[in-house]
Short mmCIF file of C-alpha atoms in Angstrom, two decimals:
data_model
loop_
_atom_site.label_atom_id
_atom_site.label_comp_id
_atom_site.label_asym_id
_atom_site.label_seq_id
_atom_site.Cartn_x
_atom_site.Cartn_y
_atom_site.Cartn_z
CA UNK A 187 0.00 0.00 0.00
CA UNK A 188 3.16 2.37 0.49
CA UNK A 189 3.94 2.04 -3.23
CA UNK A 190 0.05 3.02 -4.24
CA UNK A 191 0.45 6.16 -2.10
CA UNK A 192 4.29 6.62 -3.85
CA UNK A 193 2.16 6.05 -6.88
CA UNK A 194 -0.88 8.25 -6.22
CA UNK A 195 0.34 11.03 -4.08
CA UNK A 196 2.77 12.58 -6.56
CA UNK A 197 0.32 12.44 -9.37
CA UNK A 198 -2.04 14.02 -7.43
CA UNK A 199 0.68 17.43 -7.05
CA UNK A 200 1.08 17.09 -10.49
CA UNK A 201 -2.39 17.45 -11.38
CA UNK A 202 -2.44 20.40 -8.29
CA UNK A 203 0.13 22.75 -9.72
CA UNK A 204 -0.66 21.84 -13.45
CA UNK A 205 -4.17 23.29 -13.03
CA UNK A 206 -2.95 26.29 -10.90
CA UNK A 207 0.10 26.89 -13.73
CA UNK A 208 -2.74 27.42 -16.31
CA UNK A 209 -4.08 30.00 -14.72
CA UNK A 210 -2.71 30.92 -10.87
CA UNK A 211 -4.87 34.06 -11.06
CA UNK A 212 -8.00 32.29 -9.56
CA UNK A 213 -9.39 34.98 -8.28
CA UNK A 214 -9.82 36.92 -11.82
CA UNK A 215 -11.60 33.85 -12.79
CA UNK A 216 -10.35 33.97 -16.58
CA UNK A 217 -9.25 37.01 -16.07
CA UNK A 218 -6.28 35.93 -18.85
CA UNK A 219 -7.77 33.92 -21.97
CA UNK A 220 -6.28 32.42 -24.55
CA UNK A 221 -7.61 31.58 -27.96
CA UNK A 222 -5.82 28.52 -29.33
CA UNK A 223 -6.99 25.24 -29.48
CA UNK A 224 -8.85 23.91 -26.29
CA UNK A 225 -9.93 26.12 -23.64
CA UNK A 226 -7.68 27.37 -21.08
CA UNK A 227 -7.94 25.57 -17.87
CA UNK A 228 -9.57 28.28 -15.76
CA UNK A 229 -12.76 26.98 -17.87
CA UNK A 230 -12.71 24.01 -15.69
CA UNK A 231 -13.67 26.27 -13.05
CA UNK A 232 -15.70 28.83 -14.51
CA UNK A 233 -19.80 28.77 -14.03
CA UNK A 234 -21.39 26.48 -16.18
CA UNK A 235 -23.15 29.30 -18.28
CA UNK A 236 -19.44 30.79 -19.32
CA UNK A 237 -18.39 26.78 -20.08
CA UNK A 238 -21.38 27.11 -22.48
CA UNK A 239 -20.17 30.31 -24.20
CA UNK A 240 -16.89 28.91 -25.25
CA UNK A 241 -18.52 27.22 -28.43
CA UNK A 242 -20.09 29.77 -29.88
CA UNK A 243 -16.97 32.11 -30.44
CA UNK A 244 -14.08 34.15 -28.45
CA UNK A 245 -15.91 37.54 -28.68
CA UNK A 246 -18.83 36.54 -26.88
CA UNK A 247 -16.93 34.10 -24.30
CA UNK A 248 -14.93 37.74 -23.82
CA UNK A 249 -18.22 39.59 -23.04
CA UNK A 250 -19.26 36.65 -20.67
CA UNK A 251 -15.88 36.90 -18.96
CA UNK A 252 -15.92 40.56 -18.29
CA UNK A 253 -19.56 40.69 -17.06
CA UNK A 254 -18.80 38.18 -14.55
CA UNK A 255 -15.30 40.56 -13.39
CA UNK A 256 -18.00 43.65 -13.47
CA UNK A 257 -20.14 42.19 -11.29
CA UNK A 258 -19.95 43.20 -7.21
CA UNK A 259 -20.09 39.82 -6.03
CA UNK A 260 -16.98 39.06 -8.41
CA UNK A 261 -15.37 41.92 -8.02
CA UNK A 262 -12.13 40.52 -5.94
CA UNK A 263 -9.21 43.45 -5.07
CA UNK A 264 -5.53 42.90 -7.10
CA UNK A 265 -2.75 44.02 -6.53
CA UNK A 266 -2.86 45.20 -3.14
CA UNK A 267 -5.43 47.38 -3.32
CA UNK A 268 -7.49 47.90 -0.31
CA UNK A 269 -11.27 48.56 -1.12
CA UNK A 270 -13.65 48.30 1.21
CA UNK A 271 -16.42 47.71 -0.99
CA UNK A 272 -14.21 45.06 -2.84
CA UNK A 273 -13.68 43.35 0.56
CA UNK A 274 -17.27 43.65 1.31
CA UNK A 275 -18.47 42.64 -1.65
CA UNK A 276 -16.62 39.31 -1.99
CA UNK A 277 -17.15 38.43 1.45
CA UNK A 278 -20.73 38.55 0.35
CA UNK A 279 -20.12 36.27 -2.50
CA UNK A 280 -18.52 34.10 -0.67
CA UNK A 281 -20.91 33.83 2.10
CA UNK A 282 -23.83 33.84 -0.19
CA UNK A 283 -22.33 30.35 -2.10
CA UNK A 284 -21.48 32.23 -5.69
CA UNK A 285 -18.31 31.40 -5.45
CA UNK A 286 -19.00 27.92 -4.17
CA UNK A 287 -22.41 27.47 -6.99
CA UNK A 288 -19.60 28.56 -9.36
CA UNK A 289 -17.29 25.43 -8.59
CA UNK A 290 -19.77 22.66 -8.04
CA UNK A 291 -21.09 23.64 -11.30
CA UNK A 292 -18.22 22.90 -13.06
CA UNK A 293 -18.37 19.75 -14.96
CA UNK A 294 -14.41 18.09 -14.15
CA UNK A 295 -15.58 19.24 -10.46
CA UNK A 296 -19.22 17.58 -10.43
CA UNK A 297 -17.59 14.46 -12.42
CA UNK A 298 -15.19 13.56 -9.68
CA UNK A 299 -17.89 14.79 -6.54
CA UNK A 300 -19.81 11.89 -8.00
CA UNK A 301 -16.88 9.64 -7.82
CA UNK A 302 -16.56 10.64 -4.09
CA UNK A 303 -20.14 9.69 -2.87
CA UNK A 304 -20.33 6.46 -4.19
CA UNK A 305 -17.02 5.45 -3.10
CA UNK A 306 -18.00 7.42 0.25
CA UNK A 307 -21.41 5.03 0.33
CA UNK A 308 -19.04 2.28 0.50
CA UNK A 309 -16.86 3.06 3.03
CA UNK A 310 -19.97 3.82 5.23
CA UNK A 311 -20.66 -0.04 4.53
CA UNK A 312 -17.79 -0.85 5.13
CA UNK A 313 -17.67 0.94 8.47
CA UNK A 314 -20.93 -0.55 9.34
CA UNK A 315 -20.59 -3.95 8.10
CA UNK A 316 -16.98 -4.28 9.14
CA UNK A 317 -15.02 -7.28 7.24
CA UNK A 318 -17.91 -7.23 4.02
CA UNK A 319 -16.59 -7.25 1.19
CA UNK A 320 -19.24 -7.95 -1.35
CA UNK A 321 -19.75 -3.97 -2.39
CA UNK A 322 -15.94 -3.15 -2.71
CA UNK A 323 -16.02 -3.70 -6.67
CA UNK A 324 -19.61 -2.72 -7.13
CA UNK A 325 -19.12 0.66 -6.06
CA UNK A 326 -15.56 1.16 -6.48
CA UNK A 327 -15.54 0.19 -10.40
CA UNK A 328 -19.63 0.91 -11.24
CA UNK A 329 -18.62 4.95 -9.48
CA UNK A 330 -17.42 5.25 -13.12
CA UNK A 331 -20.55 4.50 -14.95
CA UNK A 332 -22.88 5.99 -12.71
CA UNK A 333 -20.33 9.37 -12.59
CA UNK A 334 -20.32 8.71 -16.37
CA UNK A 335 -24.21 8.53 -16.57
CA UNK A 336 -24.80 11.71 -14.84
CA UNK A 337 -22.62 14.07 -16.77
CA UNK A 338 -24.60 12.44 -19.64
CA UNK A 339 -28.14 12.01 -18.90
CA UNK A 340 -28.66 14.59 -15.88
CA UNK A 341 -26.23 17.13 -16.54
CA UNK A 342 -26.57 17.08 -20.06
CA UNK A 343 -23.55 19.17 -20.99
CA UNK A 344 -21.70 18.59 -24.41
CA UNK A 345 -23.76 15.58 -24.72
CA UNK A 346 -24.91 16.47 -28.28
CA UNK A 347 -20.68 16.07 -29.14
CA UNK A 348 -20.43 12.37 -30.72
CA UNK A 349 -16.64 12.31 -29.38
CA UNK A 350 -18.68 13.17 -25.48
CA UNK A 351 -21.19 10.27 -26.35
CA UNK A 352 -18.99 7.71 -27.71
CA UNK A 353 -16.16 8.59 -24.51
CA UNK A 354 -19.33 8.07 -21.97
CA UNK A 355 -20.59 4.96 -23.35
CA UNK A 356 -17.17 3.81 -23.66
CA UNK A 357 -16.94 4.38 -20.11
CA UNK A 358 -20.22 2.55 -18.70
CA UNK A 359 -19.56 -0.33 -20.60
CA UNK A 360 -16.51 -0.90 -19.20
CA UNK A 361 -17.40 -0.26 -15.86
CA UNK A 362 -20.75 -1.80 -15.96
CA UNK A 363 -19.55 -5.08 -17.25
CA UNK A 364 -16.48 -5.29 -14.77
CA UNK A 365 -18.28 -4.32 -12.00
CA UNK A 366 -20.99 -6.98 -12.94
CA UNK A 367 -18.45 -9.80 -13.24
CA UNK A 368 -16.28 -8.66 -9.64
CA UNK A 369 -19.75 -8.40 -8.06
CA UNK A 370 -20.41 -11.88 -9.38
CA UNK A 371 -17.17 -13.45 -8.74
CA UNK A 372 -17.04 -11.85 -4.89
CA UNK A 373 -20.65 -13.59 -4.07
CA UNK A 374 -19.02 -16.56 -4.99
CA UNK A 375 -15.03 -16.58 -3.67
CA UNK A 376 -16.95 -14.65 -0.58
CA UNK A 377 -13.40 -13.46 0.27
CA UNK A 378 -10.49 -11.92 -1.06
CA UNK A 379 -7.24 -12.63 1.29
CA UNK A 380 -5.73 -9.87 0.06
CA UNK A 381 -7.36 -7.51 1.44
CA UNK A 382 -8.21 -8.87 5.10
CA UNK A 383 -5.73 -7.05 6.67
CA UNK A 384 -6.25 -3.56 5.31
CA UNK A 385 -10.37 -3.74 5.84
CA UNK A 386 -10.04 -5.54 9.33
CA UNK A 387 -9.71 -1.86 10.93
CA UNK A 388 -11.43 1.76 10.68
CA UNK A 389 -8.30 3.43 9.25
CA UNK A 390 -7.65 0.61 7.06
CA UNK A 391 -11.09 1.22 5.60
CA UNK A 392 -10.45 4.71 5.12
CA UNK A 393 -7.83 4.43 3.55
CA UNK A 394 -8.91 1.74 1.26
CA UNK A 395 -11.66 4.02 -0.14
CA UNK A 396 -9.70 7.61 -0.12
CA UNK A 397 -7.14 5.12 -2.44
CA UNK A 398 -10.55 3.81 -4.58
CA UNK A 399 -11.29 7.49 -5.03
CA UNK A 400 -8.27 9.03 -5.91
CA UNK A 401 -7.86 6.01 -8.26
CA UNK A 402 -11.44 6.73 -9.80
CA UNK A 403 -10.39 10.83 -10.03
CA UNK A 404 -6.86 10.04 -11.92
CA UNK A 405 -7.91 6.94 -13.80
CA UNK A 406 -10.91 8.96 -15.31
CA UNK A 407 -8.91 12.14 -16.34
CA UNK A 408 -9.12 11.37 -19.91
CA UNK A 409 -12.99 11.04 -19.72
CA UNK A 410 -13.79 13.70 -17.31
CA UNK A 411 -11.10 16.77 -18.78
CA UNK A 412 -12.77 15.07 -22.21
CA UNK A 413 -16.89 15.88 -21.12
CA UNK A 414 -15.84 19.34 -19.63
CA UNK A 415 -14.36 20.34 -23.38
CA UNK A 416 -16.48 21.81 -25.69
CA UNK A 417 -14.56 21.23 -28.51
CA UNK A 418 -15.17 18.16 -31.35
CA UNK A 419 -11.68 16.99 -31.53
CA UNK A 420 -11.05 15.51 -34.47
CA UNK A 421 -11.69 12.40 -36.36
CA UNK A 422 -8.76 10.36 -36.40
CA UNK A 423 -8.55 10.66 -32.56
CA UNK A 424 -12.01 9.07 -31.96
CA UNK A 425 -11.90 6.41 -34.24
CA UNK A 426 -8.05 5.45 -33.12
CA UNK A 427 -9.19 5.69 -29.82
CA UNK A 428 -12.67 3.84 -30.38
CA UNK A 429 -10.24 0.72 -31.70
CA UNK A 430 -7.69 0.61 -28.85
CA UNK A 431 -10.66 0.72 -26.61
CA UNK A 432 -12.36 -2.02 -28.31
CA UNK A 433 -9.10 -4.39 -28.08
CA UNK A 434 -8.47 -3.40 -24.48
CA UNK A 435 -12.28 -4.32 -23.65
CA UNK A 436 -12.05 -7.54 -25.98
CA UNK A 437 -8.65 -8.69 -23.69
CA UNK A 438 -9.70 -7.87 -20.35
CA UNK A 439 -12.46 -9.43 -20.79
CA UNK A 440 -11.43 -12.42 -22.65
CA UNK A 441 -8.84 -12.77 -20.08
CA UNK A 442 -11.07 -12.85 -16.93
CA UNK A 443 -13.05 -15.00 -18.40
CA UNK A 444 -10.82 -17.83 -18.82
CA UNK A 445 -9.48 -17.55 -15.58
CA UNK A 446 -12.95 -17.77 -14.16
CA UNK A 447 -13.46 -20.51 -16.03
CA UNK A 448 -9.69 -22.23 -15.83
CA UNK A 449 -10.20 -21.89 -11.87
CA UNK A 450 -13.75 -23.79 -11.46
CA UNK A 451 -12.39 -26.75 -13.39
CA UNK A 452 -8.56 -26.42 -12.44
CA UNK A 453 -8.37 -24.87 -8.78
CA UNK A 454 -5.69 -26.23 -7.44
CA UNK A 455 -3.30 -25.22 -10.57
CA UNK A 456 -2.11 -21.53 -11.81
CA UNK A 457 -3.99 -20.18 -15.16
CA UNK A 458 -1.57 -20.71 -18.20
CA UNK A 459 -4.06 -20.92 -21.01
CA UNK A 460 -5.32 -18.66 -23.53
CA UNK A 461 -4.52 -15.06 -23.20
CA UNK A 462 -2.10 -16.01 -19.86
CA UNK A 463 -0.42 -18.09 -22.14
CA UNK A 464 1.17 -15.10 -23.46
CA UNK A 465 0.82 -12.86 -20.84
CA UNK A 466 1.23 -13.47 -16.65
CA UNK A 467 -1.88 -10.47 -16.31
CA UNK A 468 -3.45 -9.71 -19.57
CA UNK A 469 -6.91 -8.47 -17.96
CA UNK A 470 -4.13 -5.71 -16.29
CA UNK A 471 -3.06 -5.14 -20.15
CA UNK A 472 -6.34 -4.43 -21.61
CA UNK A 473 -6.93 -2.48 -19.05
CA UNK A 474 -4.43 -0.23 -19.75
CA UNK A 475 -5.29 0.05 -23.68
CA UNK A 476 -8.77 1.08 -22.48
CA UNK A 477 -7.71 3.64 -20.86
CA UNK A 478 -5.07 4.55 -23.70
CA UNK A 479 -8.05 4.42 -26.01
CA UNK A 480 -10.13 6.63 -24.39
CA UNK A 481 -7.40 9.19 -23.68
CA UNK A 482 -6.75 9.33 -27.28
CA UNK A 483 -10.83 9.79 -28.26
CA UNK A 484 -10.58 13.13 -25.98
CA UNK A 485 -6.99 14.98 -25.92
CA UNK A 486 -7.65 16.39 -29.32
CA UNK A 487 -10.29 18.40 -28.18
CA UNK A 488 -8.08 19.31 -24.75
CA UNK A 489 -5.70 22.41 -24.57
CA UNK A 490 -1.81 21.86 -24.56
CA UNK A 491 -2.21 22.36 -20.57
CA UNK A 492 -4.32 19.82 -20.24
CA UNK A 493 -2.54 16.89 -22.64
CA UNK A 494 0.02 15.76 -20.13
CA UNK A 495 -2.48 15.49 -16.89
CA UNK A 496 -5.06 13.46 -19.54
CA UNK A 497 -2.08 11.23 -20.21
CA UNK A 498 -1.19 10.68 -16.53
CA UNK A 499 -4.12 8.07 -16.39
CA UNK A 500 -2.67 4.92 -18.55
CA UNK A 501 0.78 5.89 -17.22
CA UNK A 502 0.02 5.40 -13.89
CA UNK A 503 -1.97 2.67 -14.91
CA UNK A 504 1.17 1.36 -16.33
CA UNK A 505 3.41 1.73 -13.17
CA UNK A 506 0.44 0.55 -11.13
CA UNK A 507 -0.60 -2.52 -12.90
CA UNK A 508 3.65 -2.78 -13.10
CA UNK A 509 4.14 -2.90 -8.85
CA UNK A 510 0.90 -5.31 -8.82
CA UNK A 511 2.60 -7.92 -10.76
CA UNK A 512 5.60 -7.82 -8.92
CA UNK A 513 4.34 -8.03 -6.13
CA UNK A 514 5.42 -4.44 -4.39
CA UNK A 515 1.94 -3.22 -3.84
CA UNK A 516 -0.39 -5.88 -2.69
CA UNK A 517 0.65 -9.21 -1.97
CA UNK A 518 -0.46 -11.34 -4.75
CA UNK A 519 2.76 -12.53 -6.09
CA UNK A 520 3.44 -13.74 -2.92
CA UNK A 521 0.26 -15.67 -2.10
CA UNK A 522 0.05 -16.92 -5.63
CA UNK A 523 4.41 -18.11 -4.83
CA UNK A 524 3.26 -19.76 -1.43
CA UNK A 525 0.21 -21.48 -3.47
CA UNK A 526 2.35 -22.45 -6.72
CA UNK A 527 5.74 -22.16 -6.14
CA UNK A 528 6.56 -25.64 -5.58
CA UNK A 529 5.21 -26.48 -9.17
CA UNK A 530 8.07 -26.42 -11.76
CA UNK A 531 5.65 -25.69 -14.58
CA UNK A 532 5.04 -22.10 -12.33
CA UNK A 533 8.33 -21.05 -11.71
CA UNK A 534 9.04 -21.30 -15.88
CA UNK A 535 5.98 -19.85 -16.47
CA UNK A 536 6.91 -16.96 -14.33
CA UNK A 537 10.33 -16.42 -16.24
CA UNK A 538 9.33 -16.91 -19.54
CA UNK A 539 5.85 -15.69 -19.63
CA UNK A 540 5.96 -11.63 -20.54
CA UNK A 541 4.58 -9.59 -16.97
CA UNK A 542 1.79 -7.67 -19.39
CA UNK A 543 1.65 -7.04 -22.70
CA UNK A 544 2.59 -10.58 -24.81
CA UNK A 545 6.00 -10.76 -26.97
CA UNK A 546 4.87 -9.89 -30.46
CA UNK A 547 7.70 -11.42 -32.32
CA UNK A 548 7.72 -14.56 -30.38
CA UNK A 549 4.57 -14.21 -30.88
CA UNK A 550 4.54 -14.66 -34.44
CA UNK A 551 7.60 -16.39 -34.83
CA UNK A 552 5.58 -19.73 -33.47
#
């Protein structure tokens, strides 16, 4: 769990002073646009009615800006100056929940406060059904679809985009279906080992689902900087994006289920066919390519700012999925060592078997 928070915690800065680099004047609130391609950060932030201006041209998006810096309740003091109407004014606004209507209403903001109650519904359940484990994949993985549905159905912004409809769907069928199959599988395993330790405690069940949101926030940046663009993107993008999705969905869930299935008629023995013929954790490889997918659908409509925080999610991915299979953040590799490791067949599996992705020329060369 150190190595998640090694993982997690400096992505998490990243993300922190990325945003604020865009545009550190927050209190301006846009006060410094940009017309290239993509809006400017600060639009993350801005009311929803200014979001909705961007589209229709930089003139009027200009207007919208400076009637929202002419009004009282926005009217913030710069520079040092020292007016007391400024003061009293923003007080007001900030007493009076503009400033906080103006940040919920943001779309990357409302996207990942959905994330947060569903993962904080199961950490109640958690708390109050202490060592259940049924709900930990349900919520944790289906936050995703039901964040996904929101921005889509109730929220309804962008949602006449096709590159905004086809990222969303993308999105609940993914999490839908592997939230459906963990659900399954945990009503029937009842238990997973791995995780006794950490949810046998109140702090260890915290934590568990502060790391299950900040995993939701960072794994979704692709999708939710993606909805909160107004922008089409382009076509290449979203169709080589659609297909890496499609592969990554097609693996993952290939791969889990043959090892569902290799496990109720071989349970004593380690998975080696199909897809983990040619790769130790190929559901941890499509994974990744679904997220790579769907990052590539929605950083053409993102500004240069934005491109490298988008990406963060199928590189962390990467290193995550990475630490898993070696064992340095949970201890799978060394249950799965105490269960196998007497078994010859194992320990060559284990050397000559690629970690994730499979050996393409060895591949072929067969």
């Amino acid at each position: 769990m150190r190595m998640l928070w090694k993982i997690l915690l400096p992505a998490a800065g990243v993300i922190s002073s990325s945003l604020s680099a865009v545009d550190a004047d927050a209190t301006a609130f846009g006060a410094s646009l940009h017309n290239h391609r993509g809006a400017p950060a600060s639009f993350l932030f801005l009311p929803k009615s200014t979001n909705q201006t961007y589209r229709s041209g930089f003139k009027r998006q200009q207007h919208q800006i400076i009637t929202l810096k002419n009004n009282p309740s926005w009217n913030i003091p710069r520079g040092g100056q020292q007016s007391p109407r400024s003061l009293r004014t923003y007080s007001t606004a900030l007493f009076d929940g503009s400033i906080l209507s103006a940040a919920t209403s943001s779309p990357f903001l409302q996207y990942n406060i959905v994330i947060f109650l569903v993962n904080l519904l199961g950490m109640m359940i958690s708390l109050v059904f202490p060592g259940m484990q049924y709900h930990l994949d349900l919520l944790g993985t289906g936050s995703f679809a039901v964040a996904s549905s929101f921005m889509l159905l109730v929220n309804g912004l962008n949602s006449s985009l096709l590159r905004v409809q086809i990222s969303s769907l993308a999105v609940i069928i993914w999490s839908t279906k592997l939230a459906a199959f963990l659900f399954y599988r945990a009503l029937k395993v009842k238990e997973d080992a791995r995780l006794e330790s950490t949810l046998s405690t109140k702090s260890g069940v915290v934590f568990f689902w502060l790391i299950s949101f900040f995993w939701g926030a960072i794994s979704a940046l692709p999708h939710s900087l993606g909805v909160a663009s107004s922008l089409e993107g382009d076509n290449i993008g979203l169709y080589s994006g659609t297909i890496i999705y499609t592969v990554g969905l097609l693996m993952e869930s290939i791969a889990d289920y043959q090892k569902w299935s290799w496990k109720q008629s071989n349970p004593s023995k380690f998975c080696s066919g199909g897809l983990w013929g040619i790769s130790q954790h190929p559901n941890f490889a499509g994974n990744i390519l679904i997220w790579t997918g769907i990052a590539i659908m929605n950083v053409p409509s993102l500004s240069w700012q934005l491109v490298p925080i988008a990406c963060l999610s199928p590189l962390i991915l990467w290193n995550f999925f990475v630490g898993q299979a070696q064992g340095s953040i949970t201890s799978g590799v060394e249950l799965a060592t105490k269960k196998y490791g007497g078994d010859p067949e194992y320990s060559d599996y284990i050397e000559n078997v690629p970690l994730l992705f499979p050996d393409l020329k060895r591949l072929f060369a067969k």
